[in-house]
Coordinates of C-alpha atoms in Angstrom, one line a residue:
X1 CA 174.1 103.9 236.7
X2 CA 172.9 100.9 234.0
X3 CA 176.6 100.9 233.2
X4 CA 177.9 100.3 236.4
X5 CA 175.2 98.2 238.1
X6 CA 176.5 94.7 235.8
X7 CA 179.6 95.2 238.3
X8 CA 177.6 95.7 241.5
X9 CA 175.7 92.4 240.5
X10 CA 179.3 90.8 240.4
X11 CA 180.5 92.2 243.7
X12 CA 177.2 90.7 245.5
X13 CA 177.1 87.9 243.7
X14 CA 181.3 87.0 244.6
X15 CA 180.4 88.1 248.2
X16 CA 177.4 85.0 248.3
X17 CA 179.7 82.8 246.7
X18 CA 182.5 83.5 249.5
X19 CA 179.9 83.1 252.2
X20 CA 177.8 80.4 251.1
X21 CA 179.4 77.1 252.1
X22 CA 180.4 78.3 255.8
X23 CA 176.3 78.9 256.0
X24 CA 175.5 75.2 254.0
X25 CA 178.2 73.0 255.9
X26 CA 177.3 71.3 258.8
X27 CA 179.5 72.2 262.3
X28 CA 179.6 68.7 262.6
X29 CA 182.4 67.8 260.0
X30 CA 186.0 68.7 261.0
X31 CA 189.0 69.7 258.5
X32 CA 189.8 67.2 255.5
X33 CA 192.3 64.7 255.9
X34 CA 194.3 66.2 253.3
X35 CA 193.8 69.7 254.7
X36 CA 196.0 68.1 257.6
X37 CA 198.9 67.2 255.8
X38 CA 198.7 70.7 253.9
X39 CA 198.8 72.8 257.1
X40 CA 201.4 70.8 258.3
X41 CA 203.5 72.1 255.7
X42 CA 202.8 75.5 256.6
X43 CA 204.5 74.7 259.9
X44 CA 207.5 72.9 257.7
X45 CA 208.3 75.8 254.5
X46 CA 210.2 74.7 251.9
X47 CA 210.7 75.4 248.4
X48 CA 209.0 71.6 247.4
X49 CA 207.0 68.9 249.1
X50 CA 206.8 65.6 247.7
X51 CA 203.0 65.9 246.7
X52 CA 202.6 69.7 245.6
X53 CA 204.2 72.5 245.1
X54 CA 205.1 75.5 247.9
X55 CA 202.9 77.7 247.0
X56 CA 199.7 76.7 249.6
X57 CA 202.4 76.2 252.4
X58 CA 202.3 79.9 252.3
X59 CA 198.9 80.1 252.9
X60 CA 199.0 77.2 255.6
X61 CA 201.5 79.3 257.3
X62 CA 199.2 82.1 257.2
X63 CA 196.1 79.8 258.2
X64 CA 198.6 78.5 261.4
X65 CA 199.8 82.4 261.9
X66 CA 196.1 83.9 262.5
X67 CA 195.4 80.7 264.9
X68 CA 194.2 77.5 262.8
X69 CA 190.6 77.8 263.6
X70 CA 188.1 75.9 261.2
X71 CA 187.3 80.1 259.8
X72 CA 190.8 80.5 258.6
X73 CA 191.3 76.7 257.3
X74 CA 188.4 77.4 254.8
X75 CA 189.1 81.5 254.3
X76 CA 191.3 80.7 251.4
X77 CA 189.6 78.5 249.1
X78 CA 186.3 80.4 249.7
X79 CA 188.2 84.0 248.9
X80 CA 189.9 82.3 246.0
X81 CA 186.7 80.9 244.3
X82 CA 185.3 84.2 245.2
X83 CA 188.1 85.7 243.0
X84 CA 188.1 83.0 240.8
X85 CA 184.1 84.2 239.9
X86 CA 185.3 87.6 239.6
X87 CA 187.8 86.9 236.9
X88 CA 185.2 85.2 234.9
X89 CA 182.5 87.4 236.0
X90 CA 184.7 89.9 234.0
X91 CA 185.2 87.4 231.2
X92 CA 181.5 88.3 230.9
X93 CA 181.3 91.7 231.2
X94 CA 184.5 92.7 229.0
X95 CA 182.2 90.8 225.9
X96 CA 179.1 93.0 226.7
X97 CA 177.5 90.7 229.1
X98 CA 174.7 91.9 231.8
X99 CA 174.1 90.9 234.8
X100 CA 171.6 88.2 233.7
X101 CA 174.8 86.2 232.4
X102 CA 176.5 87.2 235.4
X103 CA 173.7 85.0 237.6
X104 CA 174.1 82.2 234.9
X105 CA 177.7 82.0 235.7
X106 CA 177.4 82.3 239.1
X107 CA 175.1 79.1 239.3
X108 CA 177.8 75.8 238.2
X109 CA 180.0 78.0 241.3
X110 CA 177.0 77.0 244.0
X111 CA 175.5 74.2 242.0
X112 CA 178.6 71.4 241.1
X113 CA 182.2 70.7 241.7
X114 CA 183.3 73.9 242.6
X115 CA 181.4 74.1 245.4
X116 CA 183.1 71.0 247.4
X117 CA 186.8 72.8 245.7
X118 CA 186.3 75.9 247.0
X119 CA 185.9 75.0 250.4
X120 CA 188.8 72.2 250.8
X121 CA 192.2 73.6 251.7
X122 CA 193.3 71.6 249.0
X123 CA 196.1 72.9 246.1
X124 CA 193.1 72.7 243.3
X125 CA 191.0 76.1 244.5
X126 CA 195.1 77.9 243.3
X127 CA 194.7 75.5 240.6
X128 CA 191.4 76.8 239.1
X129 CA 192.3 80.3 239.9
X130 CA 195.6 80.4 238.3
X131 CA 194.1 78.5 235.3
X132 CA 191.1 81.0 234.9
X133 CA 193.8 83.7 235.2
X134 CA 196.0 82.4 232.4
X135 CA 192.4 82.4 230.1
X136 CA 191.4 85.7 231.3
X137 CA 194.9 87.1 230.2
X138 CA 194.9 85.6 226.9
X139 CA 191.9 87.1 226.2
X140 CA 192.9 90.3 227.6
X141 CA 195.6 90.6 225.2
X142 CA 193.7 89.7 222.3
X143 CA 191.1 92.1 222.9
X144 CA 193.3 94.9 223.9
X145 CA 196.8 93.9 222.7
X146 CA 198.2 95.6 225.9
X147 CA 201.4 93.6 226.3
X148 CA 201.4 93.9 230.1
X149 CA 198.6 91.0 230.2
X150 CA 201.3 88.8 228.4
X151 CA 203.4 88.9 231.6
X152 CA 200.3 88.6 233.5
X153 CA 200.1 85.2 231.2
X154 CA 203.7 84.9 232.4
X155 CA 203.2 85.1 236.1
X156 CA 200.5 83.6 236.4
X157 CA 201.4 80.5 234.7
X158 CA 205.0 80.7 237.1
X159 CA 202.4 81.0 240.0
X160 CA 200.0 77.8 238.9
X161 CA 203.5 75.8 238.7
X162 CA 204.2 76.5 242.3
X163 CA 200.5 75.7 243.1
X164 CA 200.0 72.3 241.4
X165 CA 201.6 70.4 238.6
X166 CA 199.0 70.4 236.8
X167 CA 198.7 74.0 235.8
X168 CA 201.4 72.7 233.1
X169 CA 198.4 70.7 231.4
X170 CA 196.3 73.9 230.8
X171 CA 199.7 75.7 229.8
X172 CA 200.3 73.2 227.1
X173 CA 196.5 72.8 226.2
X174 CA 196.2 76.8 225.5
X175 CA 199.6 77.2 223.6
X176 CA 197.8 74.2 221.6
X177 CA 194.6 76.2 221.4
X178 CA 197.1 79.5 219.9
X179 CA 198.9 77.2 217.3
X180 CA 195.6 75.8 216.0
X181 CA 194.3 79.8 215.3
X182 CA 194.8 83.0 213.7
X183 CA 196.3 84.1 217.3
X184 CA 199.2 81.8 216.6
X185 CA 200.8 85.0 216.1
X186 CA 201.2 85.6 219.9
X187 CA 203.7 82.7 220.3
X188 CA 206.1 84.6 218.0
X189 CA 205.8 87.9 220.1
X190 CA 208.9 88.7 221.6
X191 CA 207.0 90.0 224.7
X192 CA 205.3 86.2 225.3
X193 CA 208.7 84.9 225.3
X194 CA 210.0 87.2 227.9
X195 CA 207.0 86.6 229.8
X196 CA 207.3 82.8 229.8
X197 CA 210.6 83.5 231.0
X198 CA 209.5 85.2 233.9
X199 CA 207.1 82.3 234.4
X200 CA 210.5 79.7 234.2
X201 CA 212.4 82.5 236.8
X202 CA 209.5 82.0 239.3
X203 CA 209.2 78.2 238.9
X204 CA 213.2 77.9 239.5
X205 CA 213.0 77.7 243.5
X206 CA 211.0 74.7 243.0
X207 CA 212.6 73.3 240.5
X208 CA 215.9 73.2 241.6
X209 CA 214.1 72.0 244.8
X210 CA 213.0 68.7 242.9
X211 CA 216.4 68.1 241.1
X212 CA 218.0 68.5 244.9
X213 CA 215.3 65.8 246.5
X214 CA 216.4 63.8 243.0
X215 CA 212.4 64.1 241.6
X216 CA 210.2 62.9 244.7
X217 CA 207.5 64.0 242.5
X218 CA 208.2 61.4 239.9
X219 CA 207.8 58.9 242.8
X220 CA 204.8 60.4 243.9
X221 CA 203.1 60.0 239.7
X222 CA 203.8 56.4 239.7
X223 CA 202.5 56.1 243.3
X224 CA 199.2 57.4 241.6
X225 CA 199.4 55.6 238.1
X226 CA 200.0 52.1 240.7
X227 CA 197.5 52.6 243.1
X228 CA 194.5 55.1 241.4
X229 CA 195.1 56.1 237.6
X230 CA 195.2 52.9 236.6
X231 CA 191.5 52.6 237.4
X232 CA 190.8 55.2 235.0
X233 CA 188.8 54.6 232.1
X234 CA 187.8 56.4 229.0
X235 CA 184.0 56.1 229.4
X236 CA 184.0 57.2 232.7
X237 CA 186.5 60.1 232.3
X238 CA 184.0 61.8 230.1
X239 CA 180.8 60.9 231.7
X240 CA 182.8 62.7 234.6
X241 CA 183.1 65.6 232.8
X242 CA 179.2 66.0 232.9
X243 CA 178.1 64.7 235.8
X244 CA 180.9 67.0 238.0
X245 CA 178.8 70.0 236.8
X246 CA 175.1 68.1 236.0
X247 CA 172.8 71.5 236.8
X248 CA 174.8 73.3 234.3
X249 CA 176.2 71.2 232.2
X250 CA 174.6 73.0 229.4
X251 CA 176.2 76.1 230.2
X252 CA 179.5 75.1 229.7
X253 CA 178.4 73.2 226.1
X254 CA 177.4 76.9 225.4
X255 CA 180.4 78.2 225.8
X256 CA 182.4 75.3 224.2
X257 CA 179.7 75.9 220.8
X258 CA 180.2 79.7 221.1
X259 CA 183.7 79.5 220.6
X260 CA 184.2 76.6 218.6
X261 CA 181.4 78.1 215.9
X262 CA 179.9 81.3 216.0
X263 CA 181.1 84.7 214.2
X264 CA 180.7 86.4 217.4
X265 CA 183.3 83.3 219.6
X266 CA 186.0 83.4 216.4
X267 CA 188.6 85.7 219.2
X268 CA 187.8 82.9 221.2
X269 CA 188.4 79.7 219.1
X270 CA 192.0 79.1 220.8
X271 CA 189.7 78.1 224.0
X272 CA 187.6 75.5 222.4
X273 CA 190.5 73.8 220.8
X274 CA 192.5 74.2 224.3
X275 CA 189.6 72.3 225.6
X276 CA 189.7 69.3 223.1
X277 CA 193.4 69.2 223.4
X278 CA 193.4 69.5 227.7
X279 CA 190.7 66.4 227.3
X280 CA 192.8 64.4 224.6
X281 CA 196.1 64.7 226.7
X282 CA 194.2 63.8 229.7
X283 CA 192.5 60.6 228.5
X284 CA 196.0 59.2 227.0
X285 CA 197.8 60.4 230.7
X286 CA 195.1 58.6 232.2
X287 CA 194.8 61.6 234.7
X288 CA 191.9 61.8 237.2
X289 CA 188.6 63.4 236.2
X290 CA 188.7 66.1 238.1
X291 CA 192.2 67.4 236.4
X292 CA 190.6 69.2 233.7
X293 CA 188.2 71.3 236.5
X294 CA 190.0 74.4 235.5
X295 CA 189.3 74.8 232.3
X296 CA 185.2 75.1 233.1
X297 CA 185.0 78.9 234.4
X298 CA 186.3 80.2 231.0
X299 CA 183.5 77.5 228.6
X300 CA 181.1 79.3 232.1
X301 CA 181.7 81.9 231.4
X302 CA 181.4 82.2 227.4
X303 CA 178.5 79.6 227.5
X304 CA 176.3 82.6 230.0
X305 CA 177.2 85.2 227.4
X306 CA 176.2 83.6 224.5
X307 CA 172.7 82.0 226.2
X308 CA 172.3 86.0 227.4
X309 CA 172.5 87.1 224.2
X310 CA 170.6 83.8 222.9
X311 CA 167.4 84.6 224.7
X312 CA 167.2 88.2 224.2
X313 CA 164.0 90.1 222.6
X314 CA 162.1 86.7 221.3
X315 CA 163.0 84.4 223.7
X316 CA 163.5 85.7 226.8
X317 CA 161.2 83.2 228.5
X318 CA 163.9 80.7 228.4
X319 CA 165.9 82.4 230.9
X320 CA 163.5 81.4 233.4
X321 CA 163.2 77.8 231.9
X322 CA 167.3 77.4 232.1
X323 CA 167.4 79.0 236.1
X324 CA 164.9 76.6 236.6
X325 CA 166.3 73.3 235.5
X326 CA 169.9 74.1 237.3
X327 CA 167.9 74.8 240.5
X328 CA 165.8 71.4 240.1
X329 CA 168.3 69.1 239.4
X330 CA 170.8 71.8 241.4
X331 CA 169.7 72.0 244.9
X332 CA 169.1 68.2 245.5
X333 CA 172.7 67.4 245.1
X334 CA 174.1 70.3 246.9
X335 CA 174.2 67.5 250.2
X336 CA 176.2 65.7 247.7
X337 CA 179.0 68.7 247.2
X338 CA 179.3 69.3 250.9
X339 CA 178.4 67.8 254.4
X340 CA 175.2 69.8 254.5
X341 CA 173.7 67.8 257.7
X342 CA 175.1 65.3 260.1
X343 CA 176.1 61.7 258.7
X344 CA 173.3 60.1 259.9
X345 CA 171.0 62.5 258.1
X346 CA 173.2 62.2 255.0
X347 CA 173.2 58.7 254.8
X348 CA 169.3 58.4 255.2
X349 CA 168.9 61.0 252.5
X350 CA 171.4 59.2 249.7
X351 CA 169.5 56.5 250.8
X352 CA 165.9 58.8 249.7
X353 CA 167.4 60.2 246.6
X354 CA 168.7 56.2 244.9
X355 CA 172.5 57.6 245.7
X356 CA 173.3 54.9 248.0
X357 CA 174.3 52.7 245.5
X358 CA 176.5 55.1 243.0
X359 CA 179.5 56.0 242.9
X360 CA 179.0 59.1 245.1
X361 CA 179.6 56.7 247.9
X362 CA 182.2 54.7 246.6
X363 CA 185.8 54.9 248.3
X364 CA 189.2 54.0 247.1
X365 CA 188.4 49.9 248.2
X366 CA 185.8 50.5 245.7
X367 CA 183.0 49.4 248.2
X368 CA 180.5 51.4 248.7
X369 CA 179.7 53.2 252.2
X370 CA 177.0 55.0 254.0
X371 CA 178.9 58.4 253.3
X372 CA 181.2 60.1 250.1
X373 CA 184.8 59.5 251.1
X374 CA 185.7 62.8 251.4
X375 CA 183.3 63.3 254.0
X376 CA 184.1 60.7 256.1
X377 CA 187.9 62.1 255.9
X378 CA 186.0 64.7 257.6
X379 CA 185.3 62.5 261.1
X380 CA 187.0 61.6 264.3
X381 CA 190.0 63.8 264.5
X382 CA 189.4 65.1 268.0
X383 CA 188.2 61.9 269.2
X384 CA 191.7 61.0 267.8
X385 CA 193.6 63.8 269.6
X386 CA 191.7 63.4 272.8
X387 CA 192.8 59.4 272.9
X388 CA 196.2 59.9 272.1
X389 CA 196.4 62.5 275.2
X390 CA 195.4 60.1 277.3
X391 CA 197.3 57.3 276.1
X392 CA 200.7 59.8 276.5
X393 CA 199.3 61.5 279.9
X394 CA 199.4 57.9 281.1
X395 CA 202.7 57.7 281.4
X396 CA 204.7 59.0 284.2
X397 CA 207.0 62.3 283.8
X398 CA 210.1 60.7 283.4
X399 CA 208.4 57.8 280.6
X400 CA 207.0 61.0 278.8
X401 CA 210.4 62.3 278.3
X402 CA 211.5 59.7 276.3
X403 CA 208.2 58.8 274.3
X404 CA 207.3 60.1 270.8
X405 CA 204.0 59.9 269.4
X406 CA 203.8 58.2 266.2
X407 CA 200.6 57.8 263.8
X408 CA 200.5 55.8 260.3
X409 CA 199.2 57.9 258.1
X410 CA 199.3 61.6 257.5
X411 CA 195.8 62.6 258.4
X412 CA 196.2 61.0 261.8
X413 CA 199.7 63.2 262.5
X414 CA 198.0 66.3 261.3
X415 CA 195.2 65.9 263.4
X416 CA 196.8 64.6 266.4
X417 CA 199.2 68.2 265.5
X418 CA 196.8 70.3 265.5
X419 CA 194.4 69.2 268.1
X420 CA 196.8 68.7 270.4
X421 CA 197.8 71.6 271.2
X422 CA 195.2 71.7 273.9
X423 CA 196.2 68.9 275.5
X424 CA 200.0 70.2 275.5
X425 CA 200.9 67.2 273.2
X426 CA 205.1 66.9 271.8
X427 CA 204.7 66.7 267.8
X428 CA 203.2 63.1 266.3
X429 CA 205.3 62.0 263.7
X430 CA 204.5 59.6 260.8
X431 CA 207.0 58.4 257.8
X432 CA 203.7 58.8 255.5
X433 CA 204.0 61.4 253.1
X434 CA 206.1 64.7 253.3
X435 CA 205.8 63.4 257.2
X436 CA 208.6 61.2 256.0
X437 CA 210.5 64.4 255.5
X438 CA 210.4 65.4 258.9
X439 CA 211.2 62.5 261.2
X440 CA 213.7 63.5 263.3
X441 CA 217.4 61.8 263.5
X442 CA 217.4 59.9 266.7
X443 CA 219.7 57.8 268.2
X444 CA 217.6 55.6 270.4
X445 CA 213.5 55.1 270.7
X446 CA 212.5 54.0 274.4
X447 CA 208.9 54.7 274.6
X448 CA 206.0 55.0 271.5
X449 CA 202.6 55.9 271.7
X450 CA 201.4 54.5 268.6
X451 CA 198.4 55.9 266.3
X452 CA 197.7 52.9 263.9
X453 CA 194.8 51.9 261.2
X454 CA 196.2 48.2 261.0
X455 CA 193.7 46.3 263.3
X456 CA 196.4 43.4 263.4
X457 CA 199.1 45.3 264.9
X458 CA 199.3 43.7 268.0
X459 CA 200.1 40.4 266.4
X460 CA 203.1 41.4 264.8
X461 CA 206.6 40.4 265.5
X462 CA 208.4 43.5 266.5
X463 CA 205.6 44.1 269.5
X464 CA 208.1 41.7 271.4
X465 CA 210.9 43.8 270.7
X466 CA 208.9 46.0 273.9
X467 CA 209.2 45.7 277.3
X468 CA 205.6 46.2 277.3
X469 CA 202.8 46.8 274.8
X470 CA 199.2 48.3 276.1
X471 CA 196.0 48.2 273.6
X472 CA 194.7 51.9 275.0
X473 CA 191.2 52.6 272.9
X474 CA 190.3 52.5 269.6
X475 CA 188.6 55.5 267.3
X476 CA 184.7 54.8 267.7
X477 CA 183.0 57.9 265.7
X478 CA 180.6 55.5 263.8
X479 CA 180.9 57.0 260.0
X480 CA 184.9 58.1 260.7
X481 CA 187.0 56.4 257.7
X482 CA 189.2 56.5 260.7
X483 CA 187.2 54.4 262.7
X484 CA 188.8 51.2 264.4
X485 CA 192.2 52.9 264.6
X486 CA 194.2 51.7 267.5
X487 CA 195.8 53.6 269.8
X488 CA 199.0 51.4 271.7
X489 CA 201.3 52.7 274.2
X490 CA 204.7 51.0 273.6
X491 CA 207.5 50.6 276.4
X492 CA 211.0 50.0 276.4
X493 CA 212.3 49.4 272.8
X494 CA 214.9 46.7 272.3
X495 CA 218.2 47.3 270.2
X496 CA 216.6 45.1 267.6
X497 CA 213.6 47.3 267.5
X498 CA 216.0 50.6 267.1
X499 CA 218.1 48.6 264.1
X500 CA 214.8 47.9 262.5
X501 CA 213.3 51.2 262.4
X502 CA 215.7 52.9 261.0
X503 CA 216.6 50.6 258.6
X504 CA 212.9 51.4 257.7
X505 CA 213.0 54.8 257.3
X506 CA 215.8 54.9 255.4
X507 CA 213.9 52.4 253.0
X508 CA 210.7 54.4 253.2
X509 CA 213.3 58.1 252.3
X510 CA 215.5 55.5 249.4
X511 CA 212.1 54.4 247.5
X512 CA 211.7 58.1 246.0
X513 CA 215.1 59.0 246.7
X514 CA 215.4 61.1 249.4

């Protein structure tokens, strides 16, 4: 029974993780912006997309398949972090941990970052799983030398590729990590270079998907390096790398120490100088701070072993001193992870806690606002839908059959997608993103009902090229990022207008090479 009970403590502790942010989020809050786009792409499969990879338009197709309720949109990154603990949870236990270590790791994955990842329907809860997966088999094969975990490395790392981009980071950062060690030998094992075929064979699809589309995804970098890497500094990138996990930001230090210089972490050194490398190849790539996310369940994971085995016999009162400063400086910031309370309540308690002014609540304009960004991405998308309805059952029968619904960005096309449905809505369309992808080829636009976040539009040139042009309503949810978007019900589109737009969108598809 003591032999089995470490795994019981894993299975209950994976089960609280998976259930724990549909209990701590507010019904309030709708689906992310982002998560729009993503399960608009389940309704659109294709081997590539011009921000990600395929492999979550699988699960948005799923998500869409079992009816697209707010359940199903946040099933997958909650199972997946559930899995992800697993993996490490076993991390732990395959080094002799007990279930005291097992409760340390479990902590960062309900006090930190990963608590905001693994409810977003986002590509980074595949990210982090893959990326503990390719750890986990590495260290699988080292301890066991069973060569089936190098094609688990193999797959898994094929997998990541189709799940974000970034997975080739960690790839590069643990073959690093090898060549730097004793288990350099691995590289030069026939098996790992099958396996990394098998990883190339799965990639392909997309791939080939990429050299097709002539390399959206290159567009896509330097759309980020233009409009958000650039703002990323040094200083900050590392600060970052404590402050995503503050509670336990000791925990992962362990981890990082016990590999990098204990007798006992020596199997494990490849992982500490992975680490070093992911961070040095991230600073010089200017990449975001929350790129190197994945790496953190592995340092979890060895940093709750070693602080187990730290505070046995003598000091085994310091287990209670470290549970006790995660949960102190811990549960205060959960509200800061997720939408824990409606905005109103939010905003008065950033306000409370000094976070008002920090950079919790600074957006991309880099003012500062009474909520994070991301939850505000999280407001106003049925008000949206509802408006939009009415602006388009306005019109007669005969105007509806020649109107499209058309939105500026695509958060407000996923939303208006997948709310209107209940208002028996035709699809919104949108050249913003992959959106851009799936504009139809039409010959002649008569009628618009138009979804836009420019509060000017009405005083631009081509609203002449209309026979008539109606300011309907506006989005009024008070702490919406959305809020002030117009909604305008355009009539009778001249030949001008027609020449224009699809001279356009055929700018918009050349500027990334469509």
């Amino acid at each position: 029974m003591k032999q089995t009970s470490p795994y019981w403590t894993l299975l209950a502790l994976a089960s609280i993780k998976f259930l724990l942010p549909f209990i701590l989020q507010s019904s309030v809050y709708e689906p992310h912006r982002d998560e729009f786009l993503y399960l608009a792409e389940g309704n659109h499969l294709a081997w590539g997309y011009m921000e990600v990879p395929p492999l979550l338009s699988l699960f948005a197709w799923l998500t869409n398949l079992f009816g697209d309720g707010l359940f199903w949109i946040k099933f997958w990154p909650s199972l997946f972090g559930s899995l992800t603990f697993i993996l490490a949870g076993n991390i732990v236990l395959s080094l002799g941990g007990k279930s005291y270590a097992l409760f340390l790791l479990f902590l960062p994955f309900i006090f930190g970052v990963f608590l905001r990842i693994h409810f977003l329907f986002q590509p980074n809860f595949l990210e982090v799983f893959f990326w503990t997966m390719l750890a986990y088999s590495i260290i699988k094969y080292i301890r066991t030398e069973k060569i089936k975990w190098l094609y688990i490395f193999g797959i898994s790392a094929g997998l990541g590729m189709m799940s974000k981009y970034s997975v080739a980071f960690f790839i590069l950062s643990v073959v690093a990590g090898l060549l730097l060690t004793p288990q350099r030998k691995i590289l030069l094992n026939r098996h790992f270079c099958f396996a990394s075929l098998v990883g190339l064979i799965i990639f392909l699809p997309n791939l080939f998907w990429q050299v097709q589309n002539h390399l959206p995804v290159v567009f896509h970098m330097k759309e980020l390096q233009k409009y958000q890497l650039q703002y990323v500094d040094t200083p900050g990138f590392l600060i970052d790398q404590i402050l995503m996990n503050l509670p336990c930001v000791f925990l992962w230090i362990a981890g990082l120490w016990f590999a990098a210089f204990t007798r006992n972490g020596k199997l494990f050194r490849f992982a500490a100088w992975a680490y070093i490398f992911l961070i040095v190849l991230l600073i010089v790539l200017q990449g975001k701070n929350y790129y190197s996310i994945g790496a953190y369940p592995l340092l979890f994971a060895l940093g709750a072993f070693h602080l187990e085995r730290f505070t046995s016999e003598r000091r085994t009162y310091l287990r209670y001193v470290f549970v006790a400063i995660i949960f102190l400086i811990g549960v205060p910031l959960v509200p800061a992870a997720l939408p824990t309370a409606r905005p109103e309540k939010l905003e008065k308690y950033y306000e409370a806690m000094k976070l008002s002014k920090t950079d919790l609540v600074k957006w991309e304009d880099l003012k500062h606002h009474p909520l994070p960004q991301d939850f505000s991405d999280m407001l106003g998308w049925k008000e949206m839908a509802e408006k939009m309805a009415a602006a388009y059952h306005a019109l007669d029968s005969n105007e509806q059959k020649q109107t499209i619904l058309f939105c500026d960005n695509y958060g407000q096309a996923g939303a208006v997608n997948l709310y209107g449905k209940k208002y028996h809505l035709p699809e919104a369309y949108s050249d913003n993103a992959s959106f851009l992808y799936w504009l139809p080829d039409t010959s002649r636009l008569v009628n618009i009902v138009l979804l836009t976040d420019d509060q000017h539009e009405m005083e631009h040139s081509f609203i002449k090229d209309f026979s008539a042009a109606v300011l309907n309503d506006s989005i009024v949810s008070p702490y919406a990022r959305e809020r002030g978007d117009l909604i305008i019900t355009l009539k009778g589109a001249n030949d001008a207008f027609n020449q224009m737009f699809k001279e356009k969108i055929a700018k918009d598809r050349a500027q990334f090479n469509y």
